[in-house]
Amino acid sequence: MGRPDMLLIPAIDLKDGQCVRLRQGNMDDVTVFSDDPVEVARRWIKAGARRLHLVDLDGAKAGEPMNLAAIQAITEAAGDIPVQVGGGIRDEDAVVACLEAGVQYVILGTKVINEPHLLADLCIEFPRHILVGLDVRDGKVAVDGWSKLSQHDLLDLAQHFERDGAEAFIYTDIHRDGMMQGVNVEGTRELAEAVAVPVFASGGISSIDDIRRLAQIQDSGVAGAVIGRALYEGALDLAEAQAVVDEVQSQS
């Protein structure tokens, strides 16, 4: 069997039912890109997206999913295209609500760092549906909406979560998120080499060169990338980027 295709995953951030983007997670630095996130989802699928990444920003603030109606409308529009969602998913009820809305993967963050047994319990209850978002600044994992740095070393924590049953990790370099400054290739590679489960890069992806650099480290376990602002501002064309990834993979 060959290696699975590397996925380029468009991000759709939901706030007040709209599609927005933040800079460095700052809820006060919001750009509204569309008041119709379902249409945005259809656009990315038409461009060739093989998965979609949703973030419930209101949910992240409230501590529970707040945009379930929009999420379900997107999963219905997506059809067979898998959808992953994060933001406010902090207990079993929230996981169930997202899965019932048609989501394939749910992303947990702060809660599983603060409550170590939660991840293992959820992975037993919902096998192959639980991803973990690792938001990192200077080698430490940030919590509580990036407002605090935990004392946990990234690689130690990731290996612990892998043993608990995490299906994959989404690695975000906080310094770069939404800033169009380029992806942290070395940080992504280091994490991917430390675990056996897939790792998705996130934060700062701004050009086709970033995509090419990530594609060249697929063998490290980098399974894809979540892309936001670069797509919305036209700095990156999804179909072109996926073609680059597929070409690099075919040559390796």
C-alpha atoms as a printed R data frame, in Angstrom:
    type eleno elety resid chain resno       x      y      z
1   ATOM     1    CA   MET     A     1   0.000  0.000  0.000
2   ATOM     2    CA   GLY     A     2   1.192  3.501 -0.805
3   ATOM     3    CA   ARG     A     3   1.239  6.397  1.589
4   ATOM     4    CA   PRO     A     4  -2.137  8.177  1.981
5   ATOM     5    CA   ASP     A     5  -2.552 11.359 -0.013
6   ATOM     6    CA   MET     A     6  -1.325 14.468  1.760
7   ATOM     7    CA   LEU     A     7  -4.371 16.606  2.509
8   ATOM     8    CA   LEU     A     8  -4.652 20.355  2.079
9   ATOM     9    CA   ILE     A     9  -7.562 21.326  4.310
10  ATOM    10    CA   PRO     A    10  -9.287 24.710  3.951
11  ATOM    11    CA   ALA     A    11 -10.221 26.299  7.274
12  ATOM    12    CA   ILE     A    12 -13.632 27.835  7.846
13  ATOM    13    CA   ASP     A    13 -13.712 29.829 11.088
14  ATOM    14    CA   LEU     A    14 -17.245 30.456 12.334
15  ATOM    15    CA   LYS     A    15 -18.238 33.495 14.382
16  ATOM    16    CA   ASP     A    16 -21.835 34.670 14.695
17  ATOM    17    CA   GLY     A    17 -22.708 32.392 11.768
18  ATOM    18    CA   GLN     A    18 -20.189 34.098  9.495
19  ATOM    19    CA   CYS     A    19 -16.923 32.908  7.960
20  ATOM    20    CA   VAL     A    20 -14.091 34.944  9.478
21  ATOM    21    CA   ARG     A    21 -10.332 34.844 10.060
22  ATOM    22    CA   LEU     A    22  -8.396 35.966 13.116
23  ATOM    23    CA   ARG     A    23  -4.790 37.035 13.538
24  ATOM    24    CA   GLN     A    24  -2.911 35.027 16.197
25  ATOM    25    CA   GLY     A    25  -6.239 33.897 17.668
26  ATOM    26    CA   ASN     A    26  -7.214 37.453 18.658
27  ATOM    27    CA   MET     A    27 -11.022 37.710 18.788
28  ATOM    28    CA   ASP     A    28 -10.679 41.487 18.475
29  ATOM    29    CA   ASP     A    29  -8.755 41.201 15.184
30  ATOM    30    CA   VAL     A    30 -11.439 39.713 12.948
31  ATOM    31    CA   THR     A    31 -11.829 39.838  9.181
32  ATOM    32    CA   VAL     A    32 -15.241 38.743  7.875
33  ATOM    33    CA   PHE     A    33 -14.870 36.924  4.574
34  ATOM    34    CA   SER     A    34 -18.445 35.743  4.036
35  ATOM    35    CA   ASP     A    35 -21.836 35.700  5.737
36  ATOM    36    CA   ASP     A    36 -22.561 32.351  4.032
37  ATOM    37    CA   PRO     A    37 -20.147 29.673  5.294
38  ATOM    38    CA   VAL     A    38 -22.002 26.937  3.419
39  ATOM    39    CA   GLU     A    39 -21.255 28.672  0.145
40  ATOM    40    CA   VAL     A    40 -17.623 29.008  1.230
41  ATOM    41    CA   ALA     A    41 -17.515 25.262  1.917
42  ATOM    42    CA   ARG     A    42 -18.967 24.534 -1.521
43  ATOM    43    CA   ARG     A    43 -16.318 26.752 -3.089
44  ATOM    44    CA   TRP     A    44 -13.473 24.837 -1.459
45  ATOM    45    CA   ILE     A    45 -14.998 21.490 -2.367
46  ATOM    46    CA   LYS     A    46 -15.379 22.605 -5.977
47  ATOM    47    CA   ALA     A    47 -11.687 23.612 -5.907
48  ATOM    48    CA   GLY     A    48 -10.778 20.062 -4.889
49  ATOM    49    CA   ALA     A    49 -10.752 20.008 -1.076
50  ATOM    50    CA   ARG     A    50 -10.683 16.454  0.282
51  ATOM    51    CA   ARG     A    51 -11.469 17.519  3.856
52  ATOM    52    CA   LEU     A    52 -12.742 20.668  5.579
53  ATOM    53    CA   HIS     A    53 -11.588 22.170  8.889
54  ATOM    54    CA   LEU     A    54 -14.158 24.128 10.911
55  ATOM    55    CA   VAL     A    55 -13.473 26.215 14.009
56  ATOM    56    CA   ASP     A    56 -16.373 27.291 16.207
57  ATOM    57    CA   LEU     A    57 -14.882 30.512 17.589
58  ATOM    58    CA   ASP     A    58 -17.985 31.334 19.618
59  ATOM    59    CA   GLY     A    59 -17.857 27.805 21.009
60  ATOM    60    CA   ALA     A    60 -14.234 28.191 22.019
61  ATOM    61    CA   LYS     A    61 -15.183 31.275 24.020
62  ATOM    62    CA   ALA     A    62 -18.355 29.797 25.517
63  ATOM    63    CA   GLY     A    63 -16.912 26.379 26.310
64  ATOM    64    CA   GLU     A    64 -19.509 24.510 24.276
65  ATOM    65    CA   PRO     A    65 -20.457 24.315 20.573
66  ATOM    66    CA   MET     A    66 -22.365 27.427 19.502
67  ATOM    67    CA   ASN     A    67 -22.522 27.167 15.710
68  ATOM    68    CA   LEU     A    68 -24.003 23.673 15.347
69  ATOM    69    CA   ALA     A    69 -26.626 24.796 12.828
70  ATOM    70    CA   ALA     A    70 -23.946 26.179 10.505
71  ATOM    71    CA   ILE     A    71 -21.755 23.122 11.105
72  ATOM    72    CA   GLN     A    72 -24.570 20.733 10.181
73  ATOM    73    CA   ALA     A    73 -25.432 22.770  7.081
74  ATOM    74    CA   ILE     A    74 -21.788 22.524  5.995
75  ATOM    75    CA   THR     A    75 -21.566 18.755  6.595
76  ATOM    76    CA   GLU     A    76 -24.745 18.275  4.572
77  ATOM    77    CA   ALA     A    77 -23.330 20.348  1.729
78  ATOM    78    CA   ALA     A    78 -20.017 18.489  1.952
79  ATOM    79    CA   GLY     A    79 -21.598 15.081  1.383
80  ATOM    80    CA   ASP     A    80 -18.832 12.473  1.339
81  ATOM    81    CA   ILE     A    81 -16.093 15.034  2.090
82  ATOM    82    CA   PRO     A    82 -15.017 14.548  5.730
83  ATOM    83    CA   VAL     A    83 -15.364 17.512  8.078
84  ATOM    84    CA   GLN     A    84 -13.333 18.107 11.246
85  ATOM    85    CA   VAL     A    85 -14.304 20.682 13.840
86  ATOM    86    CA   GLY     A    86 -12.780 22.282 16.918
87  ATOM    87    CA   GLY     A    87 -13.788 24.987 19.361
88  ATOM    88    CA   GLY     A    88 -15.653 24.438 22.608
89  ATOM    89    CA   ILE     A    89 -15.506 20.641 22.526
90  ATOM    90    CA   ARG     A    90 -14.786 19.871 26.160
91  ATOM    91    CA   ASP     A    91 -16.923 16.868 27.133
92  ATOM    92    CA   GLU     A    92 -18.730 13.826 25.805
93  ATOM    93    CA   ASP     A    93 -21.961 15.735 25.147
94  ATOM    94    CA   ALA     A    94 -20.138 18.158 22.859
95  ATOM    95    CA   VAL     A    95 -18.488 15.295 20.964
96  ATOM    96    CA   VAL     A    96 -21.863 13.609 20.484
97  ATOM    97    CA   ALA     A    97 -23.467 16.863 19.311
98  ATOM    98    CA   CYS     A    98 -20.776 17.365 16.672
99  ATOM    99    CA   LEU     A    99 -20.881 13.776 15.452
100 ATOM   100    CA   GLU     A   100 -24.676 13.944 15.224
101 ATOM   101    CA   ALA     A   101 -24.261 17.117 13.140
102 ATOM   102    CA   GLY     A   102 -22.360 15.015 10.592
103 ATOM   103    CA   VAL     A   103 -18.790 15.808 11.647
104 ATOM   104    CA   GLN     A   104 -16.248 13.035 11.082
105 ATOM   105    CA   TYR     A   105 -13.489 14.255 13.425
106 ATOM   106    CA   VAL     A   106 -13.606 16.406 16.547
107 ATOM   107    CA   ILE     A   107 -10.592 18.379 17.750
108 ATOM   108    CA   LEU     A   108  -9.838 18.792 21.434
109 ATOM   109    CA   GLY     A   109  -7.304 21.135 22.961
110 ATOM   110    CA   THR     A   110  -7.030 22.820 26.362
111 ATOM   111    CA   LYS     A   111  -9.443 20.490 28.131
112 ATOM   112    CA   VAL     A   112  -7.415 17.334 27.531
113 ATOM   113    CA   ILE     A   113  -4.276 19.079 28.772
114 ATOM   114    CA   ASN     A   114  -5.980 20.215 31.969
115 ATOM   115    CA   GLU     A   115  -7.849 16.922 32.490
116 ATOM   116    CA   PRO     A   116  -5.443 14.144 31.538
117 ATOM   117    CA   HIS     A   117  -7.933 11.251 31.720
118 ATOM   118    CA   LEU     A   118 -10.493 12.843 29.404
119 ATOM   119    CA   LEU     A   119  -8.726 12.064 26.150
120 ATOM   120    CA   ALA     A   120  -8.277  8.368 26.896
121 ATOM   121    CA   ASP     A   121 -11.938  8.074 27.886
122 ATOM   122    CA   LEU     A   122 -13.161  9.808 24.726
123 ATOM   123    CA   CYS     A   123 -10.861  7.782 22.478
124 ATOM   124    CA   ILE     A   124 -12.321  4.582 23.936
125 ATOM   125    CA   GLU     A   125 -15.870  5.872 23.501
126 ATOM   126    CA   PHE     A   126 -15.356  7.373 20.020
127 ATOM   127    CA   PRO     A   127 -12.444  5.505 18.402
128 ATOM   128    CA   ARG     A   128 -10.905  7.091 15.276
129 ATOM   129    CA   HIS     A   129 -12.892 10.309 15.719
130 ATOM   130    CA   ILE     A   130 -10.703 12.268 18.169
131 ATOM   131    CA   LEU     A   131  -7.956 14.646 17.034
132 ATOM   132    CA   VAL     A   132  -5.853 16.844 19.330
133 ATOM   133    CA   GLY     A   133  -4.866 20.405 18.557
134 ATOM   134    CA   LEU     A   134  -1.403 21.313 19.840
135 ATOM   135    CA   ASP     A   135  -0.958 25.083 19.854
136 ATOM   136    CA   VAL     A   136   2.683 25.850 20.492
137 ATOM   137    CA   ARG     A   137   4.807 28.828 21.388
138 ATOM   138    CA   ASP     A   138   8.554 28.392 21.953
139 ATOM   139    CA   GLY     A   139   8.258 24.634 22.393
140 ATOM   140    CA   LYS     A   140   5.538 24.833 25.049
141 ATOM   141    CA   VAL     A   141   1.873 24.033 24.555
142 ATOM   142    CA   ALA     A   142  -0.491 26.967 25.046
143 ATOM   143    CA   VAL     A   143  -3.894 26.659 26.692
144 ATOM   144    CA   ASP     A   144  -7.004 28.751 27.348
145 ATOM   145    CA   GLY     A   145  -7.277 30.367 23.937
146 ATOM   146    CA   TRP     A   146  -3.495 30.804 23.707
147 ATOM   147    CA   SER     A   147  -3.567 33.165 26.678
148 ATOM   148    CA   LYS     A   148  -1.403 30.907 28.874
149 ATOM   149    CA   LEU     A   149   1.597 28.672 28.348
150 ATOM   150    CA   SER     A   150   1.470 25.299 30.053
151 ATOM   151    CA   GLN     A   151   4.596 23.722 31.485
152 ATOM   152    CA   HIS     A   152   4.213 20.754 29.146
153 ATOM   153    CA   ASP     A   153   6.903 20.022 26.604
154 ATOM   154    CA   LEU     A   154   5.334 19.522 23.191
155 ATOM   155    CA   LEU     A   155   6.911 16.184 22.311
156 ATOM   156    CA   ASP     A   156   6.355 14.596 25.718
157 ATOM   157    CA   LEU     A   157   2.716 15.637 25.700
158 ATOM   158    CA   ALA     A   158   2.156 14.443 22.141
159 ATOM   159    CA   GLN     A   159   3.590 11.014 22.909
160 ATOM   160    CA   HIS     A   160   1.350 10.775 25.960
161 ATOM   161    CA   PHE     A   161  -1.713 11.696 23.892
162 ATOM   162    CA   GLU     A   162  -0.730  9.181 21.231
163 ATOM   163    CA   ARG     A   163  -0.728  6.443 23.869
164 ATOM   164    CA   ASP     A   164  -4.189  7.634 24.946
165 ATOM   165    CA   GLY     A   165  -5.487  6.996 21.429
166 ATOM   166    CA   ALA     A   166  -5.407 10.339 19.585
167 ATOM   167    CA   GLU     A   167  -6.106  9.747 15.897
168 ATOM   168    CA   ALA     A   168  -3.921 12.648 14.716
169 ATOM   169    CA   PHE     A   169  -2.464 16.004 15.773
170 ATOM   170    CA   ILE     A   170  -2.923 19.497 14.389
171 ATOM   171    CA   TYR     A   171   0.233 21.495 15.109
172 ATOM   172    CA   THR     A   172  -0.149 25.273 15.175
173 ATOM   173    CA   ASP     A   173   2.722 27.690 15.642
174 ATOM   174    CA   ILE     A   174   0.962 30.540 17.437
175 ATOM   175    CA   HIS     A   175   3.527 33.146 16.379
176 ATOM   176    CA   ARG     A   176   2.653 32.514 12.749
177 ATOM   177    CA   ASP     A   177  -1.100 31.911 12.807
178 ATOM   178    CA   GLY     A   178  -2.978 34.287 10.540
179 ATOM   179    CA   MET     A   179   0.179 36.312  9.942
180 ATOM   180    CA   MET     A   180   1.124 34.982  6.477
181 ATOM   181    CA   GLN     A   181   4.742 34.595  7.612
182 ATOM   182    CA   GLY     A   182   5.381 31.063  6.414
183 ATOM   183    CA   VAL     A   183   4.867 27.683  8.004
184 ATOM   184    CA   ASN     A   184   7.129 26.258 10.729
185 ATOM   185    CA   VAL     A   185   8.450 23.305  8.736
186 ATOM   186    CA   GLU     A   186  11.073 22.210 11.244
187 ATOM   187    CA   GLY     A   187   8.669 22.295 14.173
188 ATOM   188    CA   THR     A   188   6.154 20.271 12.190
189 ATOM   189    CA   ARG     A   189   8.797 17.747 11.175
190 ATOM   190    CA   GLU     A   190  10.082 17.390 14.735
191 ATOM   191    CA   LEU     A   191   6.608 16.547 16.039
192 ATOM   192    CA   ALA     A   192   5.825 14.197 13.148
193 ATOM   193    CA   GLU     A   193   9.033 12.255 13.738
194 ATOM   194    CA   ALA     A   194   8.270 11.920 17.453
195 ATOM   195    CA   VAL     A   195   4.894 10.193 16.977
196 ATOM   196    CA   ALA     A   196   3.458  7.503 14.717
197 ATOM   197    CA   VAL     A   197   0.054  9.096 14.094
198 ATOM   198    CA   PRO     A   198  -0.487 11.712 11.373
199 ATOM   199    CA   VAL     A   199   0.460 15.351 11.978
200 ATOM   200    CA   PHE     A   200  -1.194 18.268 10.190
201 ATOM   201    CA   ALA     A   201   0.578 21.608  9.969
202 ATOM   202    CA   SER     A   202  -1.319 24.803 10.712
203 ATOM   203    CA   GLY     A   203  -0.481 28.472 11.072
204 ATOM   204    CA   GLY     A   204   1.361 30.831  8.759
205 ATOM   205    CA   ILE     A   205   1.002 28.971  5.469
206 ATOM   206    CA   SER     A   206   1.236 31.743  2.922
207 ATOM   207    CA   SER     A   207   2.563 30.501 -0.406
208 ATOM   208    CA   ILE     A   208   3.052 27.599 -2.764
209 ATOM   209    CA   ASP     A   209   6.625 27.381 -1.462
210 ATOM   210    CA   ASP     A   210   5.287 26.554  2.020
211 ATOM   211    CA   ILE     A   211   3.203 23.769  0.505
212 ATOM   212    CA   ARG     A   212   6.175 22.413 -1.435
213 ATOM   213    CA   ARG     A   213   8.356 22.392  1.685
214 ATOM   214    CA   LEU     A   214   5.718 20.487  3.635
215 ATOM   215    CA   ALA     A   215   5.213 18.027  0.786
216 ATOM   216    CA   GLN     A   216   8.922 17.274  0.859
217 ATOM   217    CA   ILE     A   217   8.695 16.068  4.479
218 ATOM   218    CA   GLN     A   218   5.696 13.780  4.008
219 ATOM   219    CA   ASP     A   219   7.870 10.794  4.853
220 ATOM   220    CA   SER     A   220   8.319 12.226  8.363
221 ATOM   221    CA   GLY     A   221   4.623 11.668  8.995
222 ATOM   222    CA   VAL     A   222   3.293 15.061  7.910
223 ATOM   223    CA   ALA     A   223  -0.143 14.173  6.586
224 ATOM   224    CA   GLY     A   224  -1.260 17.581  5.395
225 ATOM   225    CA   ALA     A   225  -1.920 21.187  6.263
226 ATOM   226    CA   VAL     A   226  -4.779 23.367  7.420
227 ATOM   227    CA   ILE     A   227  -4.844 26.562  5.343
228 ATOM   228    CA   GLY     A   228  -6.743 29.719  6.159
229 ATOM   229    CA   ARG     A   229  -5.942 33.319  5.334
230 ATOM   230    CA   ALA     A   230  -3.741 32.520  2.314
231 ATOM   231    CA   LEU     A   231  -6.726 30.963  0.537
232 ATOM   232    CA   TYR     A   232  -9.124 33.753  1.439
233 ATOM   233    CA   GLU     A   233  -6.755 36.509  0.357
234 ATOM   234    CA   GLY     A   234  -5.848 34.743 -2.892
235 ATOM   235    CA   ALA     A   235  -2.172 34.213 -2.047
236 ATOM   236    CA   LEU     A   236  -2.640 30.484 -2.579
237 ATOM   237    CA   ASP     A   237  -4.771 28.571 -5.078
238 ATOM   238    CA   LEU     A   238  -6.086 25.330 -3.577
239 ATOM   239    CA   ALA     A   239  -6.157 23.321 -6.797
240 ATOM   240    CA   GLU     A   240  -2.644 24.425 -7.742
241 ATOM   241    CA   ALA     A   241  -1.342 23.641 -4.261
242 ATOM   242    CA   GLN     A   242  -2.896 20.171 -4.255
243 ATOM   243    CA   ALA     A   243  -1.348 19.508 -7.667
244 ATOM   244    CA   VAL     A   244   2.088 20.373 -6.251
245 ATOM   245    CA   VAL     A   245   1.562 18.003 -3.330
246 ATOM   246    CA   ASP     A   246   0.412 15.186 -5.602
247 ATOM   247    CA   GLU     A   247   3.405 15.718 -7.904
248 ATOM   248    CA   VAL     A   248   5.927 15.596 -5.048
249 ATOM   249    CA   GLN     A   249   4.265 12.470 -3.682
250 ATOM   250    CA   SER     A   250   4.333 10.734 -7.056
251 ATOM   251    CA   GLN     A   251   8.069 11.362 -7.305
252 ATOM   252    CA   SER     A   252   8.895  9.973 -3.862
